CSV table of C-alpha atoms in Angstrom, one decimal:
chain,number,residue,atom,x,y,z
A,1,UNK,CA,-0.1,-0.4,-0.3
A,2,UNK,CA,1.5,3.6,-0.7
A,3,UNK,CA,1.8,5.4,2.4
A,4,UNK,CA,-0.1,7.4,3.7
A,5,UNK,CA,-1.5,11.2,2.4
A,6,UNK,CA,-1.5,14.1,5.0
A,7,UNK,CA,-5.3,15.1,4.8
A,8,UNK,CA,-5.1,18.6,3.8
A,9,UNK,CA,-7.4,19.3,1.3
A,10,UNK,CA,-4.9,20.6,-1.2
A,11,UNK,CA,-2.0,18.3,-0.6
A,12,UNK,CA,-4.8,15.1,-0.8
A,13,UNK,CA,-2.8,12.9,-4.0
A,14,UNK,CA,-6.3,10.9,-3.3
A,15,UNK,CA,-4.7,7.9,-1.7
A,16,UNK,CA,-7.9,5.9,0.3
A,17,UNK,CA,-5.3,6.0,3.9
A,18,UNK,CA,-5.3,9.5,5.0
A,19,UNK,CA,-2.5,11.1,7.2
A,20,UNK,CA,-3.3,13.2,10.1
A,21,UNK,CA,0.4,15.0,11.4
A,22,UNK,CA,-1.0,15.4,14.9
A,23,UNK,CA,-1.6,11.6,15.3
A,24,UNK,CA,1.5,10.8,15.3
A,25,UNK,CA,2.5,13.8,17.8
A,26,UNK,CA,-0.2,12.8,20.5
A,27,UNK,CA,-1.0,9.6,20.1
A,28,UNK,CA,1.1,7.8,23.0
A,29,UNK,CA,0.0,10.6,25.6
A,30,UNK,CA,-3.5,9.7,25.0
A,31,UNK,CA,-2.6,6.3,25.1
A,32,UNK,CA,-0.8,6.6,28.7
A,33,UNK,CA,-4.9,8.6,30.5
A,34,UNK,CA,-7.1,6.4,28.1
A,35,UNK,CA,-4.9,3.2,30.2
A,36,UNK,CA,-6.1,4.9,32.8
A,37,UNK,CA,-9.7,5.2,32.6
A,38,UNK,CA,-11.1,2.5,30.2
A,39,UNK,CA,-12.9,-0.2,30.5
A,40,UNK,CA,-10.9,-4.4,30.8
A,41,UNK,CA,-13.6,-5.2,28.8
A,42,UNK,CA,-16.5,-3.8,26.0
A,43,UNK,CA,-17.1,-1.9,22.8
A,44,UNK,CA,-15.3,1.4,22.6
A,45,UNK,CA,-16.5,4.0,20.6
A,46,UNK,CA,-15.0,7.0,18.7
A,47,UNK,CA,-17.0,9.6,17.5
A,48,UNK,CA,-15.6,11.5,14.5
A,49,UNK,CA,-12.7,9.0,13.7
A,50,UNK,CA,-11.2,11.4,10.8
A,51,UNK,CA,-8.1,9.6,8.8
A,52,UNK,CA,-8.9,6.4,11.1
A,53,UNK,CA,-4.4,6.2,12.7
A,54,UNK,CA,-6.0,6.9,16.4
A,55,UNK,CA,-8.2,3.8,16.5
A,56,UNK,CA,-6.0,1.8,14.9
A,57,UNK,CA,-2.9,2.4,17.2
A,58,UNK,CA,-5.4,2.0,20.0
A,59,UNK,CA,-6.9,-1.0,18.8
A,60,UNK,CA,-3.4,-2.7,19.1
A,61,UNK,CA,-2.8,-1.9,22.4
A,62,UNK,CA,-5.9,-3.3,24.0
A,63,UNK,CA,-6.8,-6.1,21.6
A,64,UNK,CA,-9.4,-6.9,24.3
A,65,UNK,CA,-11.8,-4.4,23.5
A,66,UNK,CA,-13.8,-4.1,20.7
A,67,UNK,CA,-13.4,-0.8,18.8
A,68,UNK,CA,-16.1,0.9,16.8
A,69,UNK,CA,-15.1,4.1,14.9
A,70,UNK,CA,-17.9,6.2,12.9
A,71,UNK,CA,-17.5,9.5,11.2
A,72,UNK,CA,-20.1,11.4,8.7
A,73,UNK,CA,-17.5,12.1,6.1
A,74,UNK,CA,-17.3,9.1,3.4
A,75,UNK,CA,-13.5,9.8,2.6
A,76,UNK,CA,-12.9,9.5,6.5
A,77,UNK,CA,-14.7,6.4,6.2
A,78,UNK,CA,-13.0,4.6,3.8
A,79,UNK,CA,-10.0,6.2,5.4
A,80,UNK,CA,-10.4,4.5,8.4
A,81,UNK,CA,-11.6,1.1,6.6
A,82,UNK,CA,-7.9,1.1,5.1
A,83,UNK,CA,-6.3,2.2,8.1
A,84,UNK,CA,-7.8,-0.8,10.5
A,85,UNK,CA,-7.7,-3.7,7.5
A,86,UNK,CA,-6.7,-6.8,9.5
A,87,UNK,CA,-7.5,-6.1,13.1
A,88,UNK,CA,-9.5,-8.6,14.5
A,89,UNK,CA,-11.0,-6.3,17.2
A,90,UNK,CA,-12.0,-3.1,14.8
A,91,UNK,CA,-15.8,-2.8,13.5
A,92,UNK,CA,-16.6,-1.9,10.5
A,93,UNK,CA,-16.9,3.0,10.7
A,94,UNK,CA,-19.9,3.9,10.5
A,95,UNK,CA,-21.5,7.1,9.4
A,96,UNK,CA,-22.6,8.5,12.3
A,97,UNK,CA,-22.8,12.8,12.6
A,98,UNK,CA,-22.3,13.5,16.2
A,99,UNK,CA,-24.9,15.9,16.1
A,100,UNK,CA,-27.9,13.9,14.8
A,101,UNK,CA,-30.9,13.2,16.9
A,102,UNK,CA,-30.1,9.7,16.4
A,103,UNK,CA,-27.4,7.2,16.3
A,104,UNK,CA,-26.2,3.9,14.6
A,105,UNK,CA,-25.5,2.1,17.3
A,106,UNK,CA,-27.4,1.6,21.1
A,107,UNK,CA,-24.9,0.7,23.8
A,108,UNK,CA,-21.4,0.5,24.5
A,109,UNK,CA,-18.6,0.7,27.1
A,110,UNK,CA,-16.6,3.6,26.8
A,111,UNK,CA,-16.8,7.0,24.0
A,112,UNK,CA,-13.7,9.1,22.3
A,113,UNK,CA,-13.4,11.8,21.1
A,114,UNK,CA,-10.7,13.6,20.0
A,115,UNK,CA,-10.0,17.4,18.0
A,116,UNK,CA,-13.6,17.3,17.0
A,117,UNK,CA,-15.7,19.5,19.4
A,118,UNK,CA,-13.4,23.1,18.0
A,119,UNK,CA,-13.7,21.5,14.3
A,120,UNK,CA,-17.2,21.8,14.4
A,121,UNK,CA,-20.3,23.5,14.7
A,122,UNK,CA,-21.4,24.1,18.5
A,123,UNK,CA,-24.5,21.6,18.0
A,124,UNK,CA,-21.3,18.7,17.4
A,125,UNK,CA,-20.5,19.3,21.0
A,126,UNK,CA,-24.5,19.4,22.2
A,127,UNK,CA,-25.6,15.9,19.9
A,128,UNK,CA,-22.0,14.7,21.7
A,129,UNK,CA,-22.9,14.3,24.8
A,130,UNK,CA,-26.7,14.1,24.2
A,131,UNK,CA,-26.3,11.1,22.5
A,132,UNK,CA,-23.5,9.9,24.8
A,133,UNK,CA,-26.0,10.0,27.1
A,134,UNK,CA,-28.2,6.9,25.0
A,135,UNK,CA,-25.8,4.5,24.7
A,136,UNK,CA,-23.2,4.8,28.0
A,137,UNK,CA,-24.3,3.3,31.0
A,138,UNK,CA,-23.4,4.6,34.7
A,139,UNK,CA,-20.0,4.8,35.5
A,140,UNK,CA,-19.2,4.6,31.7
A,141,UNK,CA,-16.3,7.0,30.1
A,142,UNK,CA,-16.5,9.7,27.6
A,143,UNK,CA,-12.8,11.2,26.9
A,144,UNK,CA,-12.3,14.2,24.8
A,145,UNK,CA,-9.0,15.5,24.0
A,146,UNK,CA,-7.9,19.0,22.7
A,147,UNK,CA,-7.4,22.4,22.8
A,148,UNK,CA,-9.7,23.8,25.5
A,149,UNK,CA,-10.0,27.4,27.0
A,150,UNK,CA,-10.1,28.1,30.8
A,151,UNK,CA,-11.5,30.5,32.6
A,152,UNK,CA,-8.4,31.8,34.8
A,153,UNK,CA,-5.7,30.4,32.9
A,154,UNK,CA,-3.7,32.0,30.0
A,155,UNK,CA,-4.2,30.8,26.6
A,156,UNK,CA,-1.0,29.8,24.6
A,157,UNK,CA,-0.6,32.6,22.1
A,158,UNK,CA,-0.3,29.1,19.8
A,159,UNK,CA,-3.5,28.3,21.0
A,160,UNK,CA,-5.0,32.0,20.5
A,161,UNK,CA,-3.5,31.7,16.7
A,162,UNK,CA,-5.3,28.9,16.4
A,163,UNK,CA,-8.3,29.2,17.3
A,164,UNK,CA,-8.6,33.0,15.0
A,165,UNK,CA,-7.6,30.3,12.5
A,166,UNK,CA,-10.7,28.2,12.8
A,167,UNK,CA,-13.0,30.9,13.4
A,168,UNK,CA,-11.2,32.3,9.9
A,169,UNK,CA,-12.2,28.7,8.3
A,170,UNK,CA,-15.6,28.6,9.8
A,171,UNK,CA,-17.2,31.2,12.6
A,172,UNK,CA,-19.2,28.3,14.6
A,173,UNK,CA,-15.8,26.3,15.4
A,174,UNK,CA,-13.5,27.4,17.6
A,175,UNK,CA,-11.9,26.7,20.8
A,176,UNK,CA,-14.4,25.7,23.5
A,177,UNK,CA,-14.3,27.0,27.4
A,178,UNK,CA,-14.3,23.5,29.5
A,179,UNK,CA,-17.1,25.1,32.1
A,180,UNK,CA,-19.3,25.9,29.4
A,181,UNK,CA,-18.6,22.2,27.6
A,182,UNK,CA,-19.1,20.8,31.8
A,183,UNK,CA,-22.7,22.8,31.7
A,184,UNK,CA,-23.8,20.9,28.4
A,185,UNK,CA,-22.4,17.7,29.8
A,186,UNK,CA,-26.0,16.4,30.7
A,187,UNK,CA,-25.8,13.3,32.8
A,188,UNK,CA,-22.4,12.5,32.6
A,189,UNK,CA,-19.5,14.6,35.6
A,190,UNK,CA,-16.5,16.5,35.2
A,191,UNK,CA,-13.9,13.4,36.9
A,192,UNK,CA,-10.9,14.7,35.5
A,193,UNK,CA,-8.4,17.2,33.9
A,194,UNK,CA,-5.5,16.1,32.7
A,195,UNK,CA,-2.9,19.0,31.0
A,196,UNK,CA,-1.8,17.5,27.9
A,197,UNK,CA,1.7,18.9,25.3
A,198,UNK,CA,1.1,21.0,22.8
A,199,UNK,CA,-1.3,22.7,24.7
A,200,UNK,CA,-4.5,20.5,24.6
A,201,UNK,CA,-6.4,18.8,27.9
A,202,UNK,CA,-8.1,15.7,28.4
A,203,UNK,CA,-10.9,15.9,29.7
A,204,UNK,CA,-12.8,13.0,31.2
A,205,UNK,CA,-16.3,12.8,31.9
A,206,UNK,CA,-18.4,10.2,33.5
A,207,UNK,CA,-21.7,8.9,32.9
A,208,UNK,CA,-23.6,9.2,36.0
């Protein structure tokens, strides 16, 4: 198979496997957090799996878990299938839109959502928690990763520039405040906030 192409529209050669450069930089830091919070068994649903590189990596590291990738974009689902080919514990990617009132999955033991909240309309975050409340049972974790804003904590200049860039691309996008996200996490409690490399955060919520 050919080398993956950077998942940047102007540089995409059309190869099935897309490559998001950030995944190679953050996957091990995320892995360390997941090792402390994932259940021993069950299905882990990833919302907005993107290229599929994260779920392919995590599935290899946690072979006892069943992994369910998803993404609303067909090109992403093609890439996910290419990256996860041959992994027996990864299911076929689902066409799941976080903002949709109905999801094509009924239950999961955990939910991951990496780098979606800031690159999507606010309705996607609202839908994420509403959908997670439907598919997760009490005590199940919901994991968010990405750059966030926090009251009383200075935002890194690089994150401020990134926020400006996102809003220029789509005014509905942008870095979200942790308090604002937590305020709409109905049915969940914020169990833990973990400082991550490159001015990112891991937010671990639990279904009540």
